[in-house]
């Protein structure tokens, strides 16, 4: 199992044992996350719902399509998630990255350190060429995380994802292993 320790955050592969903690974070952060997430049904916020989410992403991981990690604080408590999805090799050698940190720990550097650690892994261990991430236009905090790590904004995707119940535009960011 790969772990990366950059203070203050550590990331590790998600496990079934994380479902209970993730359910707590999702339930207590429901209002905080609402503007940035798809509309979720009530079962999503339960332990069983998070168990299903973990099983699904671990199945995609076993097929080499995703790399799902949790973000840990200094006390090894789960404070968020970071996931590579759509991992593609061949001529593309790219993936998409999504992440979140709970409200209580937001703004403490966990997301920045996790993004830095995971992109290093993408290039050095997975051999990818490109990591892509998108943010809603008003999500300036997430844009700053990406920019601190070296991501470059390269476009706008109109009506890209259905977030908070409506199709919303997203800013597109990428980080290349070997920028020209």
PDB file of C-alpha atoms in Angstrom:
ATOM      1  CA  UNK A   1       0.000   0.000   0.000  1.00  0.00           C
ATOM      2  CA  UNK A   2       1.288   3.409  -0.930  1.00  0.00           C
ATOM      3  CA  UNK A   3       1.273   6.149   1.658  1.00  0.00           C
ATOM      4  CA  UNK A   4       2.634   9.615   1.370  1.00  0.00           C
ATOM      5  CA  UNK A   5       3.463  11.819   4.300  1.00  0.00           C
ATOM      6  CA  UNK A   6       3.635  15.523   3.683  1.00  0.00           C
ATOM      7  CA  UNK A   7       2.783  17.526   6.751  1.00  0.00           C
ATOM      8  CA  UNK A   8       0.090  17.953   7.648  1.00  0.00           C
ATOM      9  CA  UNK A   9      -1.729  15.384   5.471  1.00  0.00           C
ATOM     10  CA  UNK A  10      -1.171  11.734   4.743  1.00  0.00           C
ATOM     11  CA  UNK A  11      -3.082   9.792   2.126  1.00  0.00           C
ATOM     12  CA  UNK A  12      -3.744   6.078   1.922  1.00  0.00           C
ATOM     13  CA  UNK A  13      -5.884   3.731  -0.081  1.00  0.00           C
ATOM     14  CA  UNK A  14      -9.498   3.838   1.040  1.00  0.00           C
ATOM     15  CA  UNK A  15     -10.808   0.748   2.840  1.00  0.00           C
ATOM     16  CA  UNK A  16     -14.153  -0.672   3.927  1.00  0.00           C
ATOM     17  CA  UNK A  17     -13.228   0.347   7.482  1.00  0.00           C
ATOM     18  CA  UNK A  18     -13.472   4.013   6.415  1.00  0.00           C
ATOM     19  CA  UNK A  19     -17.211   3.877   5.645  1.00  0.00           C
ATOM     20  CA  UNK A  20     -18.357   4.828   9.140  1.00  0.00           C
ATOM     21  CA  UNK A  21     -16.093   7.884   9.371  1.00  0.00           C
ATOM     22  CA  UNK A  22     -16.957   8.946   5.808  1.00  0.00           C
ATOM     23  CA  UNK A  23     -20.664   8.713   6.647  1.00  0.00           C
ATOM     24  CA  UNK A  24     -20.136  11.010   9.641  1.00  0.00           C
ATOM     25  CA  UNK A  25     -18.195  13.531   7.535  1.00  0.00           C
ATOM     26  CA  UNK A  26     -20.788  13.459   4.755  1.00  0.00           C
ATOM     27  CA  UNK A  27     -23.716  13.762   7.152  1.00  0.00           C
ATOM     28  CA  UNK A  28     -22.244  16.589   9.236  1.00  0.00           C
ATOM     29  CA  UNK A  29     -20.946  18.369   6.123  1.00  0.00           C
ATOM     30  CA  UNK A  30     -24.090  18.029   4.060  1.00  0.00           C
ATOM     31  CA  UNK A  31     -24.833  21.771   3.987  1.00  0.00           C
ATOM     32  CA  UNK A  32     -21.150  22.697   3.554  1.00  0.00           C
ATOM     33  CA  UNK A  33     -20.698  20.344   0.567  1.00  0.00           C
ATOM     34  CA  UNK A  34     -24.091  21.025  -1.065  1.00  0.00           C
ATOM     35  CA  UNK A  35     -22.991  23.873  -3.403  1.00  0.00           C
ATOM     36  CA  UNK A  36     -20.085  21.777  -4.748  1.00  0.00           C
ATOM     37  CA  UNK A  37     -21.615  18.294  -5.050  1.00  0.00           C
ATOM     38  CA  UNK A  38     -24.339  16.503  -6.994  1.00  0.00           C
ATOM     39  CA  UNK A  39     -27.670  16.230  -5.224  1.00  0.00           C
ATOM     40  CA  UNK A  40     -27.455  13.110  -3.055  1.00  0.00           C
ATOM     41  CA  UNK A  41     -30.252  10.870  -1.821  1.00  0.00           C
ATOM     42  CA  UNK A  42     -30.561  10.195   1.934  1.00  0.00           C
ATOM     43  CA  UNK A  43     -28.990   6.693   1.799  1.00  0.00           C
ATOM     44  CA  UNK A  44     -25.702   8.239   0.578  1.00  0.00           C
ATOM     45  CA  UNK A  45     -25.198   9.803   4.031  1.00  0.00           C
ATOM     46  CA  UNK A  46     -25.479   6.511   5.907  1.00  0.00           C
ATOM     47  CA  UNK A  47     -22.797   3.974   6.752  1.00  0.00           C
ATOM     48  CA  UNK A  48     -24.411   1.539   4.299  1.00  0.00           C
ATOM     49  CA  UNK A  49     -24.390   4.220   1.607  1.00  0.00           C
ATOM     50  CA  UNK A  50     -20.730   4.991   2.169  1.00  0.00           C
ATOM     51  CA  UNK A  51     -19.955   1.266   2.303  1.00  0.00           C
ATOM     52  CA  UNK A  52     -21.518   0.954  -1.174  1.00  0.00           C
ATOM     53  CA  UNK A  53     -19.488   3.952  -2.404  1.00  0.00           C
ATOM     54  CA  UNK A  54     -16.263   2.418  -1.061  1.00  0.00           C
ATOM     55  CA  UNK A  55     -17.041  -0.994  -2.603  1.00  0.00           C
ATOM     56  CA  UNK A  56     -17.784   0.637  -5.955  1.00  0.00           C
ATOM     57  CA  UNK A  57     -14.579   2.663  -6.072  1.00  0.00           C
ATOM     58  CA  UNK A  58     -12.477  -0.286  -4.875  1.00  0.00           C
ATOM     59  CA  UNK A  59     -13.954  -2.409  -7.683  1.00  0.00           C
ATOM     60  CA  UNK A  60     -12.886   0.286 -10.172  1.00  0.00           C
ATOM     61  CA  UNK A  61      -9.479   0.356  -8.455  1.00  0.00           C
ATOM     62  CA  UNK A  62      -9.094  -3.415  -8.914  1.00  0.00           C
ATOM     63  CA  UNK A  63      -9.666  -2.894 -12.661  1.00  0.00           C
ATOM     64  CA  UNK A  64      -7.018  -0.147 -12.751  1.00  0.00           C
ATOM     65  CA  UNK A  65      -9.599   2.561 -13.492  1.00  0.00           C
ATOM     66  CA  UNK A  66      -9.378   4.501 -10.214  1.00  0.00           C
ATOM     67  CA  UNK A  67      -7.058   5.227  -7.328  1.00  0.00           C
ATOM     68  CA  UNK A  68      -9.176   6.153  -4.293  1.00  0.00           C
ATOM     69  CA  UNK A  69      -7.430   7.516  -1.225  1.00  0.00           C
ATOM     70  CA  UNK A  70      -8.543   9.057   2.027  1.00  0.00           C
ATOM     71  CA  UNK A  71      -6.848  12.140   3.422  1.00  0.00           C
ATOM     72  CA  UNK A  72      -5.648  11.792   7.007  1.00  0.00           C
ATOM     73  CA  UNK A  73      -4.742  14.423   9.565  1.00  0.00           C
ATOM     74  CA  UNK A  74      -1.763  14.290  11.939  1.00  0.00           C
ATOM     75  CA  UNK A  75      -3.678  11.887  14.208  1.00  0.00           C
ATOM     76  CA  UNK A  76      -4.454   9.500  11.307  1.00  0.00           C
ATOM     77  CA  UNK A  77      -8.134  10.549  11.326  1.00  0.00           C
ATOM     78  CA  UNK A  78      -9.913  10.656   7.964  1.00  0.00           C
ATOM     79  CA  UNK A  79     -10.664  14.282   7.042  1.00  0.00           C
ATOM     80  CA  UNK A  80     -11.390  13.883   3.329  1.00  0.00           C
ATOM     81  CA  UNK A  81     -10.960  11.983   0.117  1.00  0.00           C
ATOM     82  CA  UNK A  82      -8.913  12.296  -3.057  1.00  0.00           C
ATOM     83  CA  UNK A  83      -9.496  10.051  -6.039  1.00  0.00           C
ATOM     84  CA  UNK A  84      -8.069   9.543  -9.488  1.00  0.00           C
ATOM     85  CA  UNK A  85     -10.763   8.317 -11.836  1.00  0.00           C
ATOM     86  CA  UNK A  86     -10.816   7.522 -15.517  1.00  0.00           C
ATOM     87  CA  UNK A  87      -7.213   6.349 -15.418  1.00  0.00           C
ATOM     88  CA  UNK A  88      -6.260   5.763 -19.037  1.00  0.00           C
ATOM     89  CA  UNK A  89      -3.020   4.544 -20.530  1.00  0.00           C
ATOM     90  CA  UNK A  90      -1.915   4.241 -24.160  1.00  0.00           C
ATOM     91  CA  UNK A  91      -1.571   7.496 -26.012  1.00  0.00           C
ATOM     92  CA  UNK A  92      -3.635   9.409 -23.413  1.00  0.00           C
ATOM     93  CA  UNK A  93      -1.835   8.454 -20.135  1.00  0.00           C
ATOM     94  CA  UNK A  94      -4.137  10.642 -18.057  1.00  0.00           C
ATOM     95  CA  UNK A  95      -6.647  10.706 -15.233  1.00  0.00           C
ATOM     96  CA  UNK A  96      -9.163  12.973 -13.594  1.00  0.00           C
ATOM     97  CA  UNK A  97      -8.748  14.010  -9.970  1.00  0.00           C
ATOM     98  CA  UNK A  98     -11.388  14.967  -7.441  1.00  0.00           C
ATOM     99  CA  UNK A  99     -10.944  15.762  -3.753  1.00  0.00           C
ATOM    100  CA  UNK A 100     -12.635  17.195  -0.690  1.00  0.00           C
ATOM    101  CA  UNK A 101     -11.798  17.981   2.923  1.00  0.00           C
ATOM    102  CA  UNK A 102     -14.427  18.315   5.657  1.00  0.00           C
ATOM    103  CA  UNK A 103     -15.508  21.772   6.803  1.00  0.00           C
ATOM    104  CA  UNK A 104     -13.707  21.623  10.157  1.00  0.00           C
ATOM    105  CA  UNK A 105     -10.358  20.930   8.479  1.00  0.00           C
ATOM    106  CA  UNK A 106     -10.828  23.083   5.393  1.00  0.00           C
ATOM    107  CA  UNK A 107      -8.123  25.677   4.815  1.00  0.00           C
ATOM    108  CA  UNK A 108      -5.471  23.857   6.868  1.00  0.00           C
ATOM    109  CA  UNK A 109      -3.340  22.617   3.946  1.00  0.00           C
ATOM    110  CA  UNK A 110      -4.661  19.047   3.800  1.00  0.00           C
ATOM    111  CA  UNK A 111      -6.041  19.350   0.273  1.00  0.00           C
ATOM    112  CA  UNK A 112      -2.902  21.025  -1.067  1.00  0.00           C
ATOM    113  CA  UNK A 113      -0.630  18.385   0.437  1.00  0.00           C
ATOM    114  CA  UNK A 114      -2.860  15.536  -0.736  1.00  0.00           C
ATOM    115  CA  UNK A 115      -3.039  16.911  -4.289  1.00  0.00           C
ATOM    116  CA  UNK A 116       0.737  17.347  -4.340  1.00  0.00           C
ATOM    117  CA  UNK A 117       1.331  13.820  -3.034  1.00  0.00           C
ATOM    118  CA  UNK A 118      -1.124  12.186  -5.406  1.00  0.00           C
ATOM    119  CA  UNK A 119       0.089  14.016  -8.508  1.00  0.00           C
ATOM    120  CA  UNK A 120       3.638  12.974  -7.635  1.00  0.00           C
ATOM    121  CA  UNK A 121       2.391   9.404  -7.512  1.00  0.00           C
ATOM    122  CA  UNK A 122       0.558   9.817 -10.826  1.00  0.00           C
ATOM    123  CA  UNK A 123       3.764  10.766 -12.577  1.00  0.00           C
ATOM    124  CA  UNK A 124       6.411   8.757 -10.743  1.00  0.00           C
ATOM    125  CA  UNK A 125       4.582   5.517  -9.963  1.00  0.00           C
ATOM    126  CA  UNK A 126       1.676   5.289 -12.383  1.00  0.00           C
ATOM    127  CA  UNK A 127       3.617   6.743 -15.307  1.00  0.00           C
ATOM    128  CA  UNK A 128       0.854   9.137 -16.302  1.00  0.00           C
ATOM    129  CA  UNK A 129       1.481  12.208 -18.422  1.00  0.00           C
ATOM    130  CA  UNK A 130      -1.445  14.364 -17.292  1.00  0.00           C
ATOM    131  CA  UNK A 131      -3.734  14.888 -14.293  1.00  0.00           C
ATOM    132  CA  UNK A 132      -6.883  16.911 -14.887  1.00  0.00           C
ATOM    133  CA  UNK A 133      -9.186  18.566 -12.339  1.00  0.00           C
ATOM    134  CA  UNK A 134     -12.219  20.778 -12.676  1.00  0.00           C
ATOM    135  CA  UNK A 135     -13.752  23.360 -10.351  1.00  0.00           C
ATOM    136  CA  UNK A 136     -16.943  25.332 -10.317  1.00  0.00           C
ATOM    137  CA  UNK A 137     -16.231  28.940 -11.244  1.00  0.00           C
ATOM    138  CA  UNK A 138     -16.992  30.299  -7.740  1.00  0.00           C
ATOM    139  CA  UNK A 139     -14.834  27.636  -6.023  1.00  0.00           C
ATOM    140  CA  UNK A 140     -11.814  29.911  -5.653  1.00  0.00           C
ATOM    141  CA  UNK A 141     -10.397  27.931  -2.715  1.00  0.00           C
ATOM    142  CA  UNK A 142     -10.121  24.779  -4.813  1.00  0.00           C
ATOM    143  CA  UNK A 143      -8.617  26.753  -7.681  1.00  0.00           C
ATOM    144  CA  UNK A 144      -5.947  28.060  -5.296  1.00  0.00           C
ATOM    145  CA  UNK A 145      -5.147  24.505  -4.175  1.00  0.00           C
ATOM    146  CA  UNK A 146      -4.584  23.463  -7.783  1.00  0.00           C
ATOM    147  CA  UNK A 147      -2.535  26.560  -8.613  1.00  0.00           C
ATOM    148  CA  UNK A 148      -0.300  26.101  -5.542  1.00  0.00           C
ATOM    149  CA  UNK A 149       0.586  22.625  -6.787  1.00  0.00           C
ATOM    150  CA  UNK A 150       1.310  23.898 -10.314  1.00  0.00           C
ATOM    151  CA  UNK A 151      -1.909  23.102 -12.166  1.00  0.00           C
ATOM    152  CA  UNK A 152      -2.637  25.416 -15.087  1.00  0.00           C
ATOM    153  CA  UNK A 153      -6.093  26.546 -16.139  1.00  0.00           C
ATOM    154  CA  UNK A 154      -6.610  25.632 -19.767  1.00  0.00           C
ATOM    155  CA  UNK A 155     -10.278  26.059 -20.481  1.00  0.00           C
ATOM    156  CA  UNK A 156     -13.919  26.314 -19.596  1.00  0.00           C
ATOM    157  CA  UNK A 157     -16.379  23.440 -19.947  1.00  0.00           C
ATOM    158  CA  UNK A 158     -19.937  24.767 -20.300  1.00  0.00           C
ATOM    159  CA  UNK A 159     -22.656  22.804 -18.483  1.00  0.00           C
ATOM    160  CA  UNK A 160     -20.009  20.220 -17.561  1.00  0.00           C
ATOM    161  CA  UNK A 161     -21.468  18.553 -14.456  1.00  0.00           C
ATOM    162  CA  UNK A 162     -24.838  18.533 -12.733  1.00  0.00           C
ATOM    163  CA  UNK A 163     -23.942  20.068  -9.378  1.00  0.00           C
ATOM    164  CA  UNK A 164     -26.434  21.232  -6.740  1.00  0.00           C
ATOM    165  CA  UNK A 165     -29.237  20.160  -9.055  1.00  0.00           C
ATOM    166  CA  UNK A 166     -28.255  22.072 -12.191  1.00  0.00           C
ATOM    167  CA  UNK A 167     -25.786  21.806 -15.038  1.00  0.00           C
ATOM    168  CA  UNK A 168     -22.902  24.123 -14.244  1.00  0.00           C
ATOM    169  CA  UNK A 169     -19.849  25.458 -16.041  1.00  0.00           C
ATOM    170  CA  UNK A 170     -16.444  24.322 -14.774  1.00  0.00           C
ATOM    171  CA  UNK A 171     -12.937  25.679 -15.109  1.00  0.00           C
ATOM    172  CA  UNK A 172     -10.534  23.040 -16.436  1.00  0.00           C
ATOM    173  CA  UNK A 173      -7.075  22.599 -14.908  1.00  0.00           C
ATOM    174  CA  UNK A 174      -4.225  20.257 -15.755  1.00  0.00           C
ATOM    175  CA  UNK A 175      -0.769  19.353 -14.569  1.00  0.00           C
ATOM    176  CA  UNK A 176       1.618  17.688 -16.992  1.00  0.00           C
ATOM    177  CA  UNK A 177       4.467  15.384 -16.000  1.00  0.00           C
ATOM    178  CA  UNK A 178       6.696  16.979 -18.596  1.00  0.00           C
ATOM    179  CA  UNK A 179       5.413  20.434 -19.520  1.00  0.00           C
ATOM    180  CA  UNK A 180       6.796  21.682 -22.781  1.00  0.00           C
TER     181      UNK A 180
END
